[in-house]
Short mmCIF file of C-alpha atoms and ligand atoms in Angstrom, two decimals:
data_model
loop_
_atom_site.label_atom_id
_atom_site.label_comp_id
_atom_site.label_asym_id
_atom_site.label_seq_id
_atom_site.Cartn_x
_atom_site.Cartn_y
_atom_site.Cartn_z
CA UNK A 44 2.09 -8.78 -24.76
CA UNK A 45 1.73 -11.35 -21.96
CA UNK A 46 3.38 -8.80 -19.61
CA UNK A 47 0.39 -6.47 -19.99
CA UNK A 48 -1.94 -7.29 -17.04
CA UNK A 49 -5.00 -6.92 -19.29
CA UNK A 50 -3.85 -9.90 -21.38
CA UNK A 51 -2.04 -11.95 -18.74
CA UNK A 52 -4.71 -14.70 -18.63
CA UNK A 53 -4.69 -15.40 -22.36
CA UNK A 54 -3.13 -18.47 -23.97
CA UNK A 55 -0.28 -18.18 -26.47
CA UNK A 56 -2.59 -18.69 -29.43
CA UNK A 57 -5.00 -16.04 -28.08
CA UNK A 58 -2.09 -13.64 -27.58
CA UNK A 59 -1.07 -14.23 -31.21
CA UNK A 60 -4.57 -13.24 -32.34
CA UNK A 61 -4.40 -10.04 -30.26
CA UNK A 62 -0.91 -9.29 -31.57
CA UNK A 63 -2.32 -9.11 -35.09
CA UNK A 64 -4.54 -6.16 -34.21
CA UNK A 65 -1.96 -4.13 -32.24
CA UNK A 66 0.24 -1.39 -33.63
CA UNK A 67 3.57 -0.56 -32.03
CA UNK A 68 4.82 2.99 -31.71
CA UNK A 69 7.53 4.87 -29.86
CA UNK A 70 7.09 8.48 -28.80
CA UNK A 71 9.48 10.92 -27.16
CA UNK A 72 8.98 12.88 -23.94
CA UNK A 73 6.65 15.89 -24.22
CA UNK A 74 4.80 14.58 -27.30
CA UNK A 75 1.03 15.02 -27.06
CA UNK A 76 -0.63 11.70 -27.93
CA UNK A 77 -4.10 13.22 -28.10
CA UNK A 78 -5.95 16.25 -26.81
CA UNK A 79 -9.06 16.42 -24.68
CA UNK A 80 -12.14 16.54 -26.97
CA UNK A 81 -10.41 14.76 -29.87
CA UNK A 82 -12.41 11.88 -31.30
CA UNK A 83 -11.31 8.62 -29.65
CA UNK A 84 -10.28 6.00 -32.17
CA UNK A 85 -7.91 3.74 -30.22
CA UNK A 86 -6.88 2.41 -26.81
CA UNK A 87 -3.18 2.51 -25.86
CA UNK A 88 -1.16 0.07 -23.76
CA UNK A 89 2.13 1.18 -22.22
CA UNK A 90 5.02 -1.27 -22.76
CA UNK A 91 7.58 1.12 -21.29
CA UNK A 92 7.84 4.76 -20.20
CA UNK A 93 5.32 7.11 -18.62
CA UNK A 94 2.28 9.05 -19.82
CA UNK A 95 0.56 11.94 -18.10
CA UNK A 96 -3.21 12.34 -18.37
CA UNK A 97 -4.35 15.89 -17.61
CA UNK A 98 -6.97 18.59 -18.05
CA UNK A 99 -5.78 21.94 -19.40
CA UNK A 100 -7.87 25.07 -18.80
CA UNK A 101 -8.43 27.72 -21.47
CA UNK A 102 -5.96 29.94 -19.60
CA UNK A 103 -3.32 27.19 -19.82
CA UNK A 104 -3.48 25.91 -16.24
CA UNK A 105 -3.07 22.19 -15.90
CA UNK A 106 -4.45 19.55 -13.53
CA UNK A 107 -2.81 16.14 -13.70
CA UNK A 108 -5.38 13.38 -13.35
CA UNK A 109 -2.96 10.47 -13.41
CA UNK A 110 0.52 9.37 -14.32
CA UNK A 111 0.41 6.03 -16.06
CA UNK A 112 3.28 3.62 -16.58
CA UNK A 113 4.38 0.23 -17.88
CA UNK A 114 1.44 -2.20 -18.01
CA UNK A 115 -1.23 0.52 -17.78
CA UNK A 116 -3.73 1.35 -20.51
CA UNK A 117 -5.49 4.59 -21.43
CA UNK A 118 -7.87 5.92 -24.04
CA UNK A 119 -10.52 3.29 -23.24
CA UNK A 120 -13.19 5.72 -22.01
CA UNK A 121 -14.13 7.28 -25.33
CA UNK A 122 -14.15 3.84 -26.95
CA UNK A 123 -16.55 2.54 -24.33
CA UNK A 124 -18.99 5.44 -24.06
CA UNK A 125 -18.67 6.86 -27.58
CA UNK A 126 -17.76 10.33 -26.24
CA UNK A 127 -14.74 12.50 -27.02
CA UNK A 128 -11.37 12.17 -25.23
CA UNK A 129 -12.01 13.13 -21.60
CA UNK A 130 -8.45 14.43 -21.06
CA UNK A 131 -5.15 15.15 -22.81
CA UNK A 132 -2.44 12.46 -22.90
CA UNK A 133 1.20 13.55 -23.03
CA UNK A 134 4.43 11.53 -22.92
CA UNK A 135 6.27 12.20 -19.66
CA UNK A 136 9.16 9.79 -20.22
CA UNK A 137 9.91 8.25 -23.67
CA UNK A 138 7.31 5.54 -24.26
CA UNK A 139 6.77 2.36 -26.19
CA UNK A 140 3.08 1.90 -26.87
CA UNK A 141 0.73 -0.58 -28.44
CA UNK A 142 -2.50 0.75 -29.84
CA UNK A 143 -5.65 -1.15 -30.73
CA UNK A 144 -8.30 0.36 -32.97
CA UNK A 145 -11.77 0.98 -31.60
CA UNK A 146 -13.63 -1.74 -33.54
CA UNK A 147 -10.91 -4.31 -32.87
CA UNK A 148 -10.88 -3.52 -29.15
CA UNK A 149 -14.66 -3.77 -28.90
CA UNK A 150 -14.39 -7.16 -30.63
CA UNK A 151 -11.71 -8.24 -28.11
CA UNK A 152 -14.07 -7.34 -25.23
CA UNK A 153 -16.79 -9.38 -26.91
CA UNK A 154 -14.56 -12.43 -27.46
CA UNK A 155 -12.80 -12.36 -24.07
CA UNK A 156 -15.21 -11.28 -21.30
CA UNK A 157 -12.44 -11.67 -18.71
CA UNK A 158 -10.66 -8.70 -20.32
CA UNK A 159 -13.85 -6.66 -19.89
CA UNK A 160 -13.88 -7.54 -16.17
CA UNK A 161 -10.30 -6.33 -15.83
CA UNK A 162 -11.10 -3.06 -17.61
CA UNK A 163 -14.02 -2.54 -15.19
CA UNK A 164 -11.77 -3.24 -12.19
CA UNK A 165 -9.25 -0.62 -13.41
CA UNK A 166 -12.03 1.92 -14.05
CA UNK A 167 -13.32 1.32 -10.49
CA UNK A 168 -9.85 1.82 -9.06
CA UNK A 169 -9.44 5.07 -11.00
CA UNK A 170 -12.85 6.35 -9.86
CA UNK A 171 -11.96 5.43 -6.28
CA UNK A 172 -8.69 7.40 -6.60
CA UNK A 173 -10.52 10.35 -8.18
CA UNK A 174 -13.04 10.33 -5.30
CA UNK A 175 -10.19 10.26 -2.81
CA UNK A 176 -8.58 13.29 -4.47
CA UNK A 177 -11.92 15.12 -4.64
CA UNK A 178 -12.50 14.48 -0.93
CA UNK A 179 -8.99 15.68 -0.14
CA UNK A 180 -9.40 18.85 -2.20
CA UNK A 181 -12.54 19.68 -0.22
CA UNK A 182 -11.61 18.57 3.26
CA UNK A 183 -7.83 18.72 3.62
CA UNK A 184 -5.26 21.51 3.86
CA UNK A 185 -2.47 21.87 1.30
CA UNK A 186 0.10 20.52 3.77
CA UNK A 187 -2.03 17.47 4.55
CA UNK A 188 -2.52 16.82 0.82
CA UNK A 189 1.21 17.07 0.14
CA UNK A 190 2.05 14.77 3.05
CA UNK A 191 -0.50 12.25 1.83
CA UNK A 192 0.90 12.36 -1.73
CA UNK A 193 4.47 11.85 -0.50
CA UNK A 194 3.44 8.93 1.70
CA UNK A 195 1.63 7.38 -1.27
CA UNK A 196 4.72 7.82 -3.49
CA UNK A 197 6.95 6.42 -0.74
CA UNK A 198 4.74 3.33 -0.44
CA UNK A 199 4.45 2.80 -4.20
CA UNK A 200 7.92 3.73 -5.40
CA UNK A 201 9.99 4.36 -2.28
CA UNK A 202 13.36 2.75 -1.64
CA UNK A 203 14.36 1.89 1.91
CA UNK A 204 17.53 3.78 2.87
CA UNK A 205 19.48 4.28 6.11
CA UNK A 206 17.50 7.24 7.48
CA UNK A 207 14.04 6.64 5.98
CA UNK A 208 12.35 6.03 2.64
CA UNK A 209 13.83 7.61 -0.47
CA UNK A 210 11.58 9.00 -3.19
CA UNK A 211 13.67 9.47 -6.31
CA UNK A 212 12.75 12.83 -7.77
CA UNK A 213 11.45 11.56 -11.08
CA UNK A 214 8.73 14.23 -10.91
CA UNK A 215 9.38 17.97 -10.87
CA UNK A 216 7.91 20.23 -8.16
CA UNK A 217 5.47 21.34 -10.86
CA UNK A 218 4.30 17.73 -11.40
CA UNK A 219 4.14 16.98 -7.68
CA UNK A 220 2.14 20.19 -7.13
CA UNK A 221 -0.23 19.19 -9.88
CA UNK A 222 -0.84 15.79 -8.32
CA UNK A 223 -1.48 17.34 -4.91
CA UNK A 224 -3.79 19.97 -6.42
CA UNK A 225 -1.69 23.00 -5.53
CA UNK A 226 0.76 25.47 -7.14
CA UNK A 227 4.47 24.86 -7.69
CA UNK A 228 5.33 27.74 -5.37
CA UNK A 229 3.22 26.29 -2.58
CA UNK A 230 4.74 22.83 -3.16
CA UNK A 231 8.29 24.18 -2.84
CA UNK A 232 7.33 26.23 0.24
CA UNK A 233 5.63 23.26 1.92
CA UNK A 234 8.53 20.87 1.15
CA UNK A 235 10.90 23.34 2.82
CA UNK A 236 8.52 23.69 5.77
CA UNK A 237 8.30 19.89 6.14
CA UNK A 238 12.09 19.71 6.05
CA UNK A 239 12.37 22.32 8.80
CA UNK A 240 9.87 20.34 10.88
CA UNK A 241 12.06 17.24 10.50
CA UNK A 242 9.36 15.37 8.54
CA UNK A 243 11.50 14.89 5.46
CA UNK A 244 14.93 15.59 4.05
CA UNK A 245 15.59 17.18 0.68
CA UNK A 246 18.77 15.69 -0.82
CA UNK A 247 19.75 17.17 -4.18
CA UNK A 248 16.60 16.41 -6.13
CA UNK A 249 15.49 13.41 -4.10
CA UNK A 250 13.23 13.37 -1.06
CA UNK A 251 13.67 11.20 2.00
CA UNK A 252 10.70 10.69 4.27
CA UNK A 253 12.46 10.30 7.61
CA UNK A 254 12.25 7.14 9.66
CA UNK A 255 10.40 8.81 12.56
CA UNK A 256 7.67 10.03 10.20
CA UNK A 257 7.20 6.55 8.79
CA UNK A 258 7.09 5.03 12.28
CA UNK A 259 4.41 7.50 13.33
CA UNK A 260 2.05 6.61 10.48
P1 LIG B 500 -10.30 8.76 -22.96
O1 LIG B 500 -11.39 9.60 -22.40
O2 LIG B 500 -10.56 8.02 -24.21
O3 LIG B 500 -9.02 9.70 -23.17
C1 LIG B 500 -8.37 10.21 -22.01
C2 LIG B 500 -7.97 9.03 -21.16
O4 LIG B 500 -7.34 9.35 -19.96
C3 LIG B 500 -9.23 8.28 -20.71
O5 LIG B 500 -9.83 7.68 -21.84
C4 LIG B 500 -8.64 7.36 -19.67
O6 LIG B 500 -7.96 6.29 -20.26
C5 LIG B 500 -7.60 8.30 -19.04
N1 LIG B 500 -8.15 8.94 -17.82
C6 LIG B 500 -9.10 9.89 -17.76
N2 LIG B 500 -9.34 10.23 -16.48
C7 LIG B 500 -8.52 9.48 -15.72
C8 LIG B 500 -8.29 9.36 -14.32
N3 LIG B 500 -8.96 10.11 -13.44
N4 LIG B 500 -7.38 8.46 -13.90
C9 LIG B 500 -6.68 7.72 -14.77
N5 LIG B 500 -6.85 7.78 -16.11
C10 LIG B 500 -7.77 8.64 -16.58
#
């Protein structure tokens, strides 16, 4: 529990109190944890694995809002504003989760104001990221959006290799396209175009942003 950033400032005895109100569960990839517009009865903390938060249109099209991982939490919005789930949460990579029931979580916020401050900081960061994406969708071309996404992934998860920065292909073209706000076809086409322009290399399923590109940033 102490590894979850939300609780990292708590003492051992405080952590023990929190532990009493958490429920552990494991879920496999692809499982839907909840749907948009469900009633929100709990917040979830990710101990391991990845969860995708997305909006799904009536015609089945999907827009990924965020991919959350170890240490992140989700499901707080409907607890805080009393509304329904604002998006659908689906397991992307097998997860270990802790859940805390609505009333218990609201009590935690009351007892430990520093946790409330952390929740607010995360909400601000997410709104900032959403604003960035909204700006990009309005002002930037598909290629610019894809380049920006790849640079972000390279910075956050990239591994330095001989000829550049390696992005392990843990996301499919469909997922990458979703994050960049475009179609899978256009993602594949643009990746090939960027490779031809010498901006990146496609190696099996991994991507390498080439050294010269990084140096020109
Ligand atoms: P809730 O509305 O209860 O259920 C869906 C959850 O997805 C929401 O709480 C947040 O935890 C999370 N979520 C919604 N929108 C975003 C976003 N733009 N970025 C990151 N997480 C989000």
